[in-house]
Every structure is written in C-alpha cells, then in structure tokens.
JSON list of C-alpha atoms in Angstrom, two decimals:
[
{"chain": "A", "resi": 1, "resn": "MET", "atom": "CA", "xyz": [46.81, 141.20, 107.75]},
{"chain": "A", "resi": 2, "resn": "ASN", "atom": "CA", "xyz": [44.88, 140.95, 104.48]},
{"chain": "A", "resi": 3, "resn": "ASN", "atom": "CA", "xyz": [41.48, 139.36, 104.15]},
{"chain": "A", "resi": 4, "resn": "HIS", "atom": "CA", "xyz": [42.79, 136.29, 102.32]},
{"chain": "A", "resi": 5, "resn": "LEU", "atom": "CA", "xyz": [45.22, 135.49, 105.15]},
{"chain": "A", "resi": 6, "resn": "ARG", "atom": "CA", "xyz": [42.53, 136.02, 107.79]},
{"chain": "A", "resi": 7, "resn": "PHE", "atom": "CA", "xyz": [40.20, 133.70, 105.90]},
{"chain": "A", "resi": 8, "resn": "GLY", "atom": "CA", "xyz": [42.92, 131.05, 105.62]},
{"chain": "A", "resi": 9, "resn": "ILE", "atom": "CA", "xyz": [43.64, 131.11, 109.35]},
{"chain": "A", "resi": 10, "resn": "LEU", "atom": "CA", "xyz": [39.93, 130.98, 110.19]},
{"chain": "A", "resi": 11, "resn": "ALA", "atom": "CA", "xyz": [39.41, 128.04, 107.84]},
{"chain": "A", "resi": 12, "resn": "ALA", "atom": "CA", "xyz": [42.33, 126.14, 109.37]},
{"chain": "A", "resi": 13, "resn": "CYS", "atom": "CA", "xyz": [40.97, 126.72, 112.87]},
{"chain": "A", "resi": 14, "resn": "LEU", "atom": "CA", "xyz": [37.53, 125.50, 111.83]},
{"chain": "A", "resi": 15, "resn": "VAL", "atom": "CA", "xyz": [39.03, 122.34, 110.36]},
{"chain": "A", "resi": 16, "resn": "LEU", "atom": "CA", "xyz": [40.95, 121.64, 113.58]},
{"chain": "A", "resi": 17, "resn": "LEU", "atom": "CA", "xyz": [37.88, 122.25, 115.73]},
{"chain": "A", "resi": 18, "resn": "SER", "atom": "CA", "xyz": [35.79, 120.02, 113.50]},
{"chain": "A", "resi": 19, "resn": "ALA", "atom": "CA", "xyz": [38.37, 117.23, 113.72]},
{"chain": "A", "resi": 20, "resn": "CYS", "atom": "CA", "xyz": [38.43, 117.44, 117.52]},
{"chain": "A", "resi": 21, "resn": "SER", "atom": "CA", "xyz": [34.66, 117.52, 117.89]},
{"chain": "A", "resi": 22, "resn": "ASN", "atom": "CA", "xyz": [34.03, 114.66, 115.46]},
{"chain": "A", "resi": 23, "resn": "LEU", "atom": "CA", "xyz": [36.20, 111.96, 116.94]},
{"chain": "A", "resi": 24, "resn": "PRO", "atom": "CA", "xyz": [34.74, 108.51, 116.27]},
{"chain": "A", "resi": 25, "resn": "ALA", "atom": "CA", "xyz": [33.36, 106.36, 119.05]},
{"chain": "A", "resi": 26, "resn": "GLN", "atom": "CA", "xyz": [35.53, 103.47, 120.23]},
{"chain": "A", "resi": 27, "resn": "THR", "atom": "CA", "xyz": [34.80, 99.91, 121.32]},
{"chain": "A", "resi": 28, "resn": "VAL", "atom": "CA", "xyz": [37.67, 98.39, 123.29]},
{"chain": "A", "resi": 29, "resn": "PHE", "atom": "CA", "xyz": [38.48, 94.74, 124.00]},
{"chain": "A", "resi": 30, "resn": "LEU", "atom": "CA", "xyz": [39.56, 94.03, 127.58]},
{"chain": "A", "resi": 31, "resn": "HIS", "atom": "CA", "xyz": [41.18, 90.78, 128.69]},
{"chain": "A", "resi": 32, "resn": "PRO", "atom": "CA", "xyz": [42.67, 90.98, 132.20]},
{"chain": "A", "resi": 33, "resn": "ASP", "atom": "CA", "xyz": [45.69, 88.73, 132.61]},
{"chain": "A", "resi": 34, "resn": "VAL", "atom": "CA", "xyz": [46.14, 88.12, 136.34]},
{"chain": "A", "resi": 35, "resn": "SER", "atom": "CA", "xyz": [49.21, 86.51, 137.87]},
{"chain": "A", "resi": 36, "resn": "VAL", "atom": "CA", "xyz": [49.41, 86.02, 141.65]},
{"chain": "A", "resi": 37, "resn": "PRO", "atom": "CA", "xyz": [51.37, 83.77, 144.02]},
{"chain": "A", "resi": 38, "resn": "THR", "atom": "CA", "xyz": [49.75, 80.33, 144.04]},
{"chain": "A", "resi": 39, "resn": "GLY", "atom": "CA", "xyz": [49.57, 77.37, 146.38]},
{"chain": "A", "resi": 40, "resn": "ASN", "atom": "CA", "xyz": [47.14, 74.69, 147.47]},
{"chain": "A", "resi": 41, "resn": "VAL", "atom": "CA", "xyz": [45.09, 77.00, 149.68]},
{"chain": "A", "resi": 42, "resn": "GLY", "atom": "CA", "xyz": [41.78, 75.62, 148.43]},
{"chain": "A", "resi": 43, "resn": "LYS", "atom": "CA", "xyz": [42.66, 71.94, 148.96]},
{"chain": "A", "resi": 44, "resn": "GLY", "atom": "CA", "xyz": [40.04, 70.91, 146.42]},
{"chain": "A", "resi": 45, "resn": "LYS", "atom": "CA", "xyz": [37.13, 72.79, 148.03]},
{"chain": "A", "resi": 46, "resn": "ASN", "atom": "CA", "xyz": [34.26, 73.90, 145.80]},
{"chain": "A", "resi": 47, "resn": "ILE", "atom": "CA", "xyz": [33.74, 77.64, 145.43]},
{"chain": "A", "resi": 48, "resn": "GLY", "atom": "CA", "xyz": [30.86, 79.33, 143.65]},
{"chain": "A", "resi": 49, "resn": "LEU", "atom": "CA", "xyz": [32.00, 82.28, 141.52]},
{"chain": "A", "resi": 50, "resn": "ARG", "atom": "CA", "xyz": [29.75, 85.11, 140.36]},
{"chain": "A", "resi": 51, "resn": "VAL", "atom": "CA", "xyz": [30.69, 88.34, 138.52]},
{"chain": "A", "resi": 52, "resn": "LEU", "atom": "CA", "xyz": [28.30, 91.30, 138.48]},
{"chain": "A", "resi": 53, "resn": "ASP", "atom": "CA", "xyz": [28.47, 94.52, 136.48]},
{"chain": "A", "resi": 54, "resn": "GLU", "atom": "CA", "xyz": [27.00, 97.14, 138.81]},
{"chain": "A", "resi": 55, "resn": "ARG", "atom": "CA", "xyz": [27.86, 100.18, 136.70]},
{"chain": "A", "resi": 56, "resn": "GLN", "atom": "CA", "xyz": [24.90, 102.48, 136.14]},
{"chain": "A", "resi": 57, "resn": "ASP", "atom": "CA", "xyz": [26.23, 103.56, 132.74]},
{"chain": "A", "resi": 58, "resn": "LYS", "atom": "CA", "xyz": [27.87, 101.07, 130.38]},
{"chain": "A", "resi": 59, "resn": "ILE", "atom": "CA", "xyz": [29.68, 103.92, 128.61]},
{"chain": "A", "resi": 60, "resn": "VAL", "atom": "CA", "xyz": [33.21, 104.02, 130.04]},
{"chain": "A", "resi": 61, "resn": "GLY", "atom": "CA", "xyz": [33.85, 107.63, 129.09]},
{"chain": "A", "resi": 62, "resn": "TYR", "atom": "CA", "xyz": [34.19, 110.06, 126.20]},
{"chain": "A", "resi": 63, "resn": "ARG", "atom": "CA", "xyz": [37.18, 110.75, 123.96]},
{"chain": "A", "resi": 64, "resn": "ASN", "atom": "CA", "xyz": [36.48, 114.46, 123.47]},
{"chain": "A", "resi": 65, "resn": "MET", "atom": "CA", "xyz": [38.51, 116.79, 125.63]},
{"chain": "A", "resi": 66, "resn": "ASP", "atom": "CA", "xyz": [35.60, 119.16, 126.20]},
{"chain": "A", "resi": 67, "resn": "SER", "atom": "CA", "xyz": [32.27, 118.61, 127.95]},
{"chain": "A", "resi": 68, "resn": "SER", "atom": "CA", "xyz": [30.33, 117.67, 124.83]},
{"chain": "A", "resi": 69, "resn": "ARG", "atom": "CA", "xyz": [30.01, 114.01, 125.89]},
{"chain": "A", "resi": 70, "resn": "SER", "atom": "CA", "xyz": [30.61, 112.79, 122.35]},
{"chain": "A", "resi": 71, "resn": "ALA", "atom": "CA", "xyz": [32.80, 109.98, 120.96]},
{"chain": "A", "resi": 72, "resn": "PRO", "atom": "CA", "xyz": [31.88, 107.44, 123.66]},
{"chain": "A", "resi": 73, "resn": "ILE", "atom": "CA", "xyz": [34.08, 104.50, 124.68]},
{"chain": "A", "resi": 74, "resn": "THR", "atom": "CA", "xyz": [32.39, 101.17, 125.37]},
{"chain": "A", "resi": 75, "resn": "VAL", "atom": "CA", "xyz": [33.62, 97.65, 126.13]},
{"chain": "A", "resi": 76, "resn": "GLU", "atom": "CA", "xyz": [33.09, 94.89, 123.60]},
{"chain": "A", "resi": 77, "resn": "GLY", "atom": "CA", "xyz": [31.03, 92.04, 125.01]},
{"chain": "A", "resi": 78, "resn": "GLY", "atom": "CA", "xyz": [30.75, 93.45, 128.51]},
{"chain": "A", "resi": 79, "resn": "LEU", "atom": "CA", "xyz": [33.08, 92.72, 131.42]},
{"chain": "A", "resi": 80, "resn": "THR", "atom": "CA", "xyz": [31.70, 89.79, 133.38]},
{"chain": "A", "resi": 81, "resn": "GLY", "atom": "CA", "xyz": [32.89, 87.01, 131.09]},
{"chain": "A", "resi": 82, "resn": "ASP", "atom": "CA", "xyz": [36.54, 88.04, 130.89]},
{"chain": "A", "resi": 83, "resn": "ILE", "atom": "CA", "xyz": [36.74, 88.86, 134.60]},
{"chain": "A", "resi": 84, "resn": "GLY", "atom": "CA", "xyz": [35.15, 85.52, 135.43]},
{"chain": "A", "resi": 85, "resn": "ASP", "atom": "CA", "xyz": [37.62, 83.64, 133.22]},
{"chain": "A", "resi": 86, "resn": "ALA", "atom": "CA", "xyz": [40.62, 85.39, 134.78]},
{"chain": "A", "resi": 87, "resn": "ALA", "atom": "CA", "xyz": [39.35, 84.87, 138.34]},
{"chain": "A", "resi": 88, "resn": "SER", "atom": "CA", "xyz": [38.52, 81.21, 137.69]},
{"chain": "A", "resi": 89, "resn": "LYS", "atom": "CA", "xyz": [42.05, 80.57, 136.43]},
{"chain": "A", "resi": 90, "resn": "VAL", "atom": "CA", "xyz": [43.58, 82.05, 139.59]},
{"chain": "A", "resi": 91, "resn": "LEU", "atom": "CA", "xyz": [41.20, 80.23, 141.95]},
{"chain": "A", "resi": 92, "resn": "ILE", "atom": "CA", "xyz": [41.98, 76.91, 140.26]},
{"chain": "A", "resi": 93, "resn": "GLU", "atom": "CA", "xyz": [45.70, 77.63, 140.62]},
{"chain": "A", "resi": 94, "resn": "LEU", "atom": "CA", "xyz": [45.03, 78.26, 144.31]},
{"chain": "A", "resi": 95, "resn": "GLY", "atom": "CA", "xyz": [43.56, 74.79, 144.64]},
{"chain": "A", "resi": 96, "resn": "PHE", "atom": "CA", "xyz": [39.82, 75.51, 144.47]},
{"chain": "A", "resi": 97, "resn": "GLN", "atom": "CA", "xyz": [37.24, 73.79, 142.32]},
{"chain": "A", "resi": 98, "resn": "VAL", "atom": "CA", "xyz": [35.30, 76.61, 140.65]},
{"chain": "A", "resi": 99, "resn": "VAL", "atom": "CA", "xyz": [31.61, 75.83, 140.20]},
{"chain": "A", "resi": 100, "resn": "ALA", "atom": "CA", "xyz": [28.41, 77.69, 139.39]},
{"chain": "A", "resi": 101, "resn": "PRO", "atom": "CA", "xyz": [27.15, 79.99, 142.19]},
{"chain": "A", "resi": 102, "resn": "SER", "atom": "CA", "xyz": [24.26, 77.62, 142.95]},
{"chain": "A", "resi": 103, "resn": "GLU", "atom": "CA", "xyz": [26.68, 74.70, 143.41]},
{"chain": "A", "resi": 104, "resn": "GLY", "atom": "CA", "xyz": [29.22, 76.34, 145.69]},
{"chain": "A", "resi": 105, "resn": "GLY", "atom": "CA", "xyz": [27.39, 75.64, 148.92]},
{"chain": "A", "resi": 106, "resn": "SER", "atom": "CA", "xyz": [28.54, 77.91, 151.75]},
{"chain": "A", "resi": 107, "resn": "ARG", "atom": "CA", "xyz": [31.76, 78.98, 150.00]},
{"chain": "A", "resi": 108, "resn": "SER", "atom": "CA", "xyz": [31.46, 81.67, 147.34]},
{"chain": "A", "resi": 109, "resn": "LEU", "atom": "CA", "xyz": [33.12, 84.71, 145.81]},
{"chain": "A", "resi": 110, "resn": "THR", "atom": "CA", "xyz": [31.16, 87.51, 144.17]},
{"chain": "A", "resi": 111, "resn": "ILE", "atom": "CA", "xyz": [33.13, 90.08, 142.17]},
{"chain": "A", "resi": 112, "resn": "ALA", "atom": "CA", "xyz": [31.29, 93.33, 141.42]},
{"chain": "A", "resi": 113, "resn": "VAL", "atom": "CA", "xyz": [32.40, 95.96, 138.91]},
{"chain": "A", "resi": 114, "resn": "ARG", "atom": "CA", "xyz": [31.61, 99.22, 140.70]},
{"chain": "A", "resi": 115, "resn": "GLU", "atom": "CA", "xyz": [33.40, 101.56, 138.29]},
{"chain": "A", "resi": 116, "resn": "LEU", "atom": "CA", "xyz": [35.37, 101.54, 135.06]},
{"chain": "A", "resi": 117, "resn": "SER", "atom": "CA", "xyz": [35.81, 105.09, 133.86]},
{"chain": "A", "resi": 118, "resn": "TYR", "atom": "CA", "xyz": [37.75, 107.20, 131.36]},
{"chain": "A", "resi": 119, "resn": "LYS", "atom": "CA", "xyz": [38.04, 110.98, 131.58]},
{"chain": "A", "resi": 120, "resn": "ALA", "atom": "CA", "xyz": [39.88, 113.15, 129.07]},
{"chain": "A", "resi": 121, "resn": "SER", "atom": "CA", "xyz": [40.60, 116.86, 129.43]},
{"chain": "A", "resi": 122, "resn": "SER", "atom": "CA", "xyz": [42.65, 119.41, 127.54]},
{"chain": "A", "resi": 123, "resn": "LEU", "atom": "CA", "xyz": [45.60, 121.19, 129.16]},
{"chain": "A", "resi": 124, "resn": "THR", "atom": "CA", "xyz": [47.53, 124.15, 127.75]},
{"chain": "A", "resi": 125, "resn": "VAL", "atom": "CA", "xyz": [49.63, 122.08, 125.36]},
{"chain": "A", "resi": 126, "resn": "THR", "atom": "CA", "xyz": [49.01, 118.46, 126.26]},
{"chain": "A", "resi": 127, "resn": "LYS", "atom": "CA", "xyz": [45.95, 116.38, 127.11]},
{"chain": "A", "resi": 128, "resn": "LYS", "atom": "CA", "xyz": [45.24, 114.53, 130.36]},
{"chain": "A", "resi": 129, "resn": "VAL", "atom": "CA", "xyz": [43.59, 111.12, 130.54]},
{"chain": "A", "resi": 130, "resn": "ILE", "atom": "CA", "xyz": [42.45, 109.57, 133.83]},
{"chain": "A", "resi": 131, "resn": "VAL", "atom": "CA", "xyz": [41.30, 105.94, 133.90]},
{"chain": "A", "resi": 132, "resn": "LYS", "atom": "CA", "xyz": [39.88, 104.29, 137.00]},
{"chain": "A", "resi": 133, "resn": "CYS", "atom": "CA", "xyz": [38.62, 100.86, 138.02]},
{"chain": "A", "resi": 134, "resn": "VAL", "atom": "CA", "xyz": [36.90, 99.84, 141.25]},
{"chain": "A", "resi": 135, "resn": "LEU", "atom": "CA", "xyz": [36.16, 96.17, 141.90]},
{"chain": "A", "resi": 136, "resn": "ALA", "atom": "CA", "xyz": [34.50, 94.88, 145.06]},
{"chain": "A", "resi": 137, "resn": "ALA", "atom": "CA", "xyz": [34.61, 91.39, 146.54]},
{"chain": "A", "resi": 138, "resn": "ARG", "atom": "CA", "xyz": [32.06, 89.68, 148.74]},
{"chain": "A", "resi": 139, "resn": "ALA", "atom": "CA", "xyz": [33.11, 86.26, 149.97]},
{"chain": "A", "resi": 140, "resn": "THR", "atom": "CA", "xyz": [31.32, 83.71, 152.11]},
{"chain": "A", "resi": 141, "resn": "SER", "atom": "CA", "xyz": [32.81, 80.78, 153.96]},
{"chain": "A", "resi": 142, "resn": "GLY", "atom": "CA", "xyz": [30.39, 78.89, 156.18]},
{"chain": "A", "resi": 143, "resn": "PRO", "atom": "CA", "xyz": [28.49, 81.52, 158.18]},
{"chain": "A", "resi": 144, "resn": "GLY", "atom": "CA", "xyz": [31.23, 84.12, 157.72]},
{"chain": "A", "resi": 145, "resn": "VAL", "atom": "CA", "xyz": [31.26, 87.04, 155.28]},
{"chain": "A", "resi": 146, "resn": "TRP", "atom": "CA", "xyz": [34.26, 89.01, 154.00]},
{"chain": "A", "resi": 147, "resn": "GLU", "atom": "CA", "xyz": [34.07, 92.22, 151.97]},
{"chain": "A", "resi": 148, "resn": "GLY", "atom": "CA", "xyz": [36.71, 94.37, 150.34]},
{"chain": "A", "resi": 149, "resn": "THR", "atom": "CA", "xyz": [37.08, 97.10, 147.69]},
{"chain": "A", "resi": 150, "resn": "TYR", "atom": "CA", "xyz": [40.00, 97.52, 145.28]},
{"chain": "A", "resi": 151, "resn": "PRO", "atom": "CA", "xyz": [40.27, 100.95, 143.60]},
{"chain": "A", "resi": 152, "resn": "VAL", "atom": "CA", "xyz": [42.96, 101.68, 141.01]},
{"chain": "A", "resi": 153, "resn": "SER", "atom": "CA", "xyz": [43.49, 104.98, 139.16]},
{"chain": "A", "resi": 154, "resn": "HIS", "atom": "CA", "xyz": [46.06, 105.95, 136.54]},
{"chain": "A", "resi": 155, "resn": "GLU", "atom": "CA", "xyz": [46.70, 109.44, 135.15]},
{"chain": "A", "resi": 156, "resn": "LYS", "atom": "CA", "xyz": [48.69, 110.23, 132.02]},
{"chain": "A", "resi": 157, "resn": "GLU", "atom": "CA", "xyz": [49.51, 113.29, 129.93]},
{"chain": "A", "resi": 158, "resn": "VAL", "atom": "CA", "xyz": [49.51, 112.82, 126.16]},
{"chain": "A", "resi": 159, "resn": "VAL", "atom": "CA", "xyz": [50.12, 115.00, 123.14]},
{"chain": "A", "resi": 160, "resn": "MET", "atom": "CA", "xyz": [47.82, 113.27, 120.67]},
{"chain": "A", "resi": 161, "resn": "THR", "atom": "CA", "xyz": [44.31, 111.98, 121.32]},
{"chain": "A", "resi": 162, "resn": "PRO", "atom": "CA", "xyz": [44.79, 108.27, 122.17]},
{"chain": "A", "resi": 163, "resn": "ASP", "atom": "CA", "xyz": [43.70, 105.73, 119.57]},
{"chain": "A", "resi": 164, "resn": "VAL", "atom": "CA", "xyz": [41.65, 102.62, 120.33]},
{"chain": "A", "resi": 165, "resn": "ASP", "atom": "CA", "xyz": [44.71, 100.46, 121.10]},
{"chain": "A", "resi": 166, "resn": "ALA", "atom": "CA", "xyz": [46.13, 102.98, 123.57]},
{"chain": "A", "resi": 167, "resn": "ASN", "atom": "CA", "xyz": [42.79, 103.36, 125.34]},
{"chain": "A", "resi": 168, "resn": "ALA", "atom": "CA", "xyz": [42.29, 99.59, 125.47]},
{"chain": "A", "resi": 169, "resn": "ARG", "atom": "CA", "xyz": [45.72, 99.17, 127.09]},
{"chain": "A", "resi": 170, "resn": "ALA", "atom": "CA", "xyz": [45.04, 101.92, 129.63]},
{"chain": "A", "resi": 171, "resn": "LEU", "atom": "CA", "xyz": [41.67, 100.47, 130.66]},
{"chain": "A", "resi": 172, "resn": "ASN", "atom": "CA", "xyz": [42.94, 96.89, 130.65]},
{"chain": "A", "resi": 173, "resn": "ASP", "atom": "CA", "xyz": [45.84, 97.92, 132.90]},
{"chain": "A", "resi": 174, "resn": "VAL", "atom": "CA", "xyz": [43.61, 99.35, 135.65]},
{"chain": "A", "resi": 175, "resn": "LEU", "atom": "CA", "xyz": [41.18, 96.42, 135.39]},
{"chain": "A", "resi": 176, "resn": "THR", "atom": "CA", "xyz": [44.02, 93.90, 135.64]},
{"chain": "A", "resi": 177, "resn": "GLU", "atom": "CA", "xyz": [45.64, 95.75, 138.55]},
{"chain": "A", "resi": 178, "resn": "SER", "atom": "CA", "xyz": [42.38, 95.93, 140.49]},
{"chain": "A", "resi": 179, "resn": "LEU", "atom": "CA", "xyz": [41.60, 92.25, 139.93]},
{"chain": "A", "resi": 180, "resn": "THR", "atom": "CA", "xyz": [45.17, 91.28, 140.81]},
{"chain": "A", "resi": 181, "resn": "SER", "atom": "CA", "xyz": [44.99, 93.26, 144.05]},
{"chain": "A", "resi": 182, "resn": "MET", "atom": "CA", "xyz": [41.82, 91.39, 144.96]},
{"chain": "A", "resi": 183, "resn": "LEU", "atom": "CA", "xyz": [42.98, 87.88, 144.15]},
{"chain": "A", "resi": 184, "resn": "ALA", "atom": "CA", "xyz": [46.40, 88.45, 145.71]},
{"chain": "A", "resi": 185, "resn": "ASP", "atom": "CA", "xyz": [44.88, 89.83, 148.93]},
{"chain": "A", "resi": 186, "resn": "PRO", "atom": "CA", "xyz": [46.09, 87.36, 151.58]},
{"chain": "A", "resi": 187, "resn": "ALA", "atom": "CA", "xyz": [43.18, 88.18, 153.90]},
{"chain": "A", "resi": 188, "resn": "LEU", "atom": "CA", "xyz": [40.65, 87.24, 151.22]},
{"chain": "A", "resi": 189, "resn": "VAL", "atom": "CA", "xyz": [42.51, 84.11, 150.10]},
{"chain": "A", "resi": 190, "resn": "GLN", "atom": "CA", "xyz": [42.98, 82.85, 153.65]},
{"chain": "A", "resi": 191, "resn": "PHE", "atom": "CA", "xyz": [39.32, 83.51, 154.43]},
{"chain": "A", "resi": 192, "resn": "LEU", "atom": "CA", "xyz": [38.18, 81.47, 151.43]},
{"chain": "A", "resi": 193, "resn": "GLY", "atom": "CA", "xyz": [40.53, 78.62, 152.27]},
{"chain": "A", "resi": 194, "resn": "ARG", "atom": "CA", "xyz": [39.82, 78.21, 155.95]},
{"chain": "A", "resi": 195, "resn": "GLU", "atom": "CA", "xyz": [37.88, 75.25, 157.19]},
{"chain": "A", "resi": 196, "resn": "SER", "atom": "CA", "xyz": [35.31, 77.20, 159.16]},
{"chain": "A", "resi": 197, "resn": "ALA", "atom": "CA", "xyz": [34.16, 80.77, 159.78]},
{"chain": "A", "resi": 198, "resn": "GLN", "atom": "CA", "xyz": [32.99, 82.51, 162.88]},
{"chain": "A", "resi": 199, "resn": "GLY", "atom": "CA", "xyz": [29.95, 84.21, 161.38]},
{"chain": "A", "resi": 200, "resn": "LYS", "atom": "CA", "xyz": [31.21, 87.76, 161.71]},
{"chain": "A", "resi": 201, "resn": "LEU", "atom": "CA", "xyz": [31.67, 90.45, 159.10]},
{"chain": "A", "resi": 202, "resn": "ILE", "atom": "CA", "xyz": [35.30, 91.09, 158.20]},
{"chain": "A", "resi": 203, "resn": "LYS", "atom": "CA", "xyz": [36.24, 94.14, 156.16]}
]
C-alpha cells in the first residue's frame, strides 16, 4: 500500500470519527397522549392534581455511542406541564373535577417523574438505544394512601444515529405508556373514586 492510499484511508477515518464525536445536542418535544377506558368513577368529586419532576439530572441522555457524554438530549419546557395536561384530561373523563392541589381536600393524586433516560451504545455493525421512563403515583382519599410505580423500558437496534424526531418519538412512547399504565390501573382509579378510605397504606 503506497503512502497516498494510506493517507487517504487515515483521512477518511478521521472524518468519520469527527462526525461521530461532534453530534449536535438535541431538544425534544414530548406530548403524551393517553387513552384509557372511561366511566363516571369520580361522580363529580374534586381531586387535587400535582406533577413533580424528581429527576436529579434534567439531561435525558447523550447521543454519542461512546462514553464521552457529549451531544446531550433535553426536553423542551420540562415535563410537568404536559404530563399534568394529559392526566387532567383522563381524570375529567373519569368523572372527577380536577382542581389545584390546595383545593382538592382529602382527595389528591401526585405524579412524580422518577426517571426518563436515553442510553446509546455501539454494537459491531448496528447501534443500540435504550429508553426508559419511571413514573410514580401517590394518591390520597380521606385518611387512606395509595402508592404505585410504573416503569417502562424499550430497546431498539438502529443502523444510523437517530435524529431528533426519532428520539422524540422513542421518549414520548415510553412516557405515554408509563402514564397510561398509571391512569388505567384499576386499583388506583377505584381507590380515588371510593367514598371513604380505611387509613392504611396500599401498594
């Protein structure tokens, strides 16, 4: 192999490495669209709704396939507003009157975002992307308390590094699935709709 050919191959490799290591950061828009079986479970009762983002790091993950922790992915506008809107819509369809947390009296639902993560790694030929969402619910009804956790994880192999639309879809899918699992949980819905509680912790 002559020197010109060696130089050409080396230059091409350097260009590819530079392209991989200089991926741009991404900001994704997430709008969970939750659809669950409905009915007049709430019977017009007020319920205070609160959404908390308990993540320690607001960076969802990094696009690079190595451990350089570059090209971060973040969520536009945070998560609490869109989750609150989606949850309010479902609760209203279930017959509740959604009010501010301070106005809900003894009936409330707190939704906490424990995790929303994105992890990319390089395989031999393809790339692997793992996205995960964990939402937690804490409900009160009279003296009773109900708690539950709803983890969802999706794994996918891809050939090309996903663009912003593909990553937004992947993250929105796990967020929607986790929130749907929560709001479709019959144990949670029945607890919120019952007339009285026994003051014990139900998990």
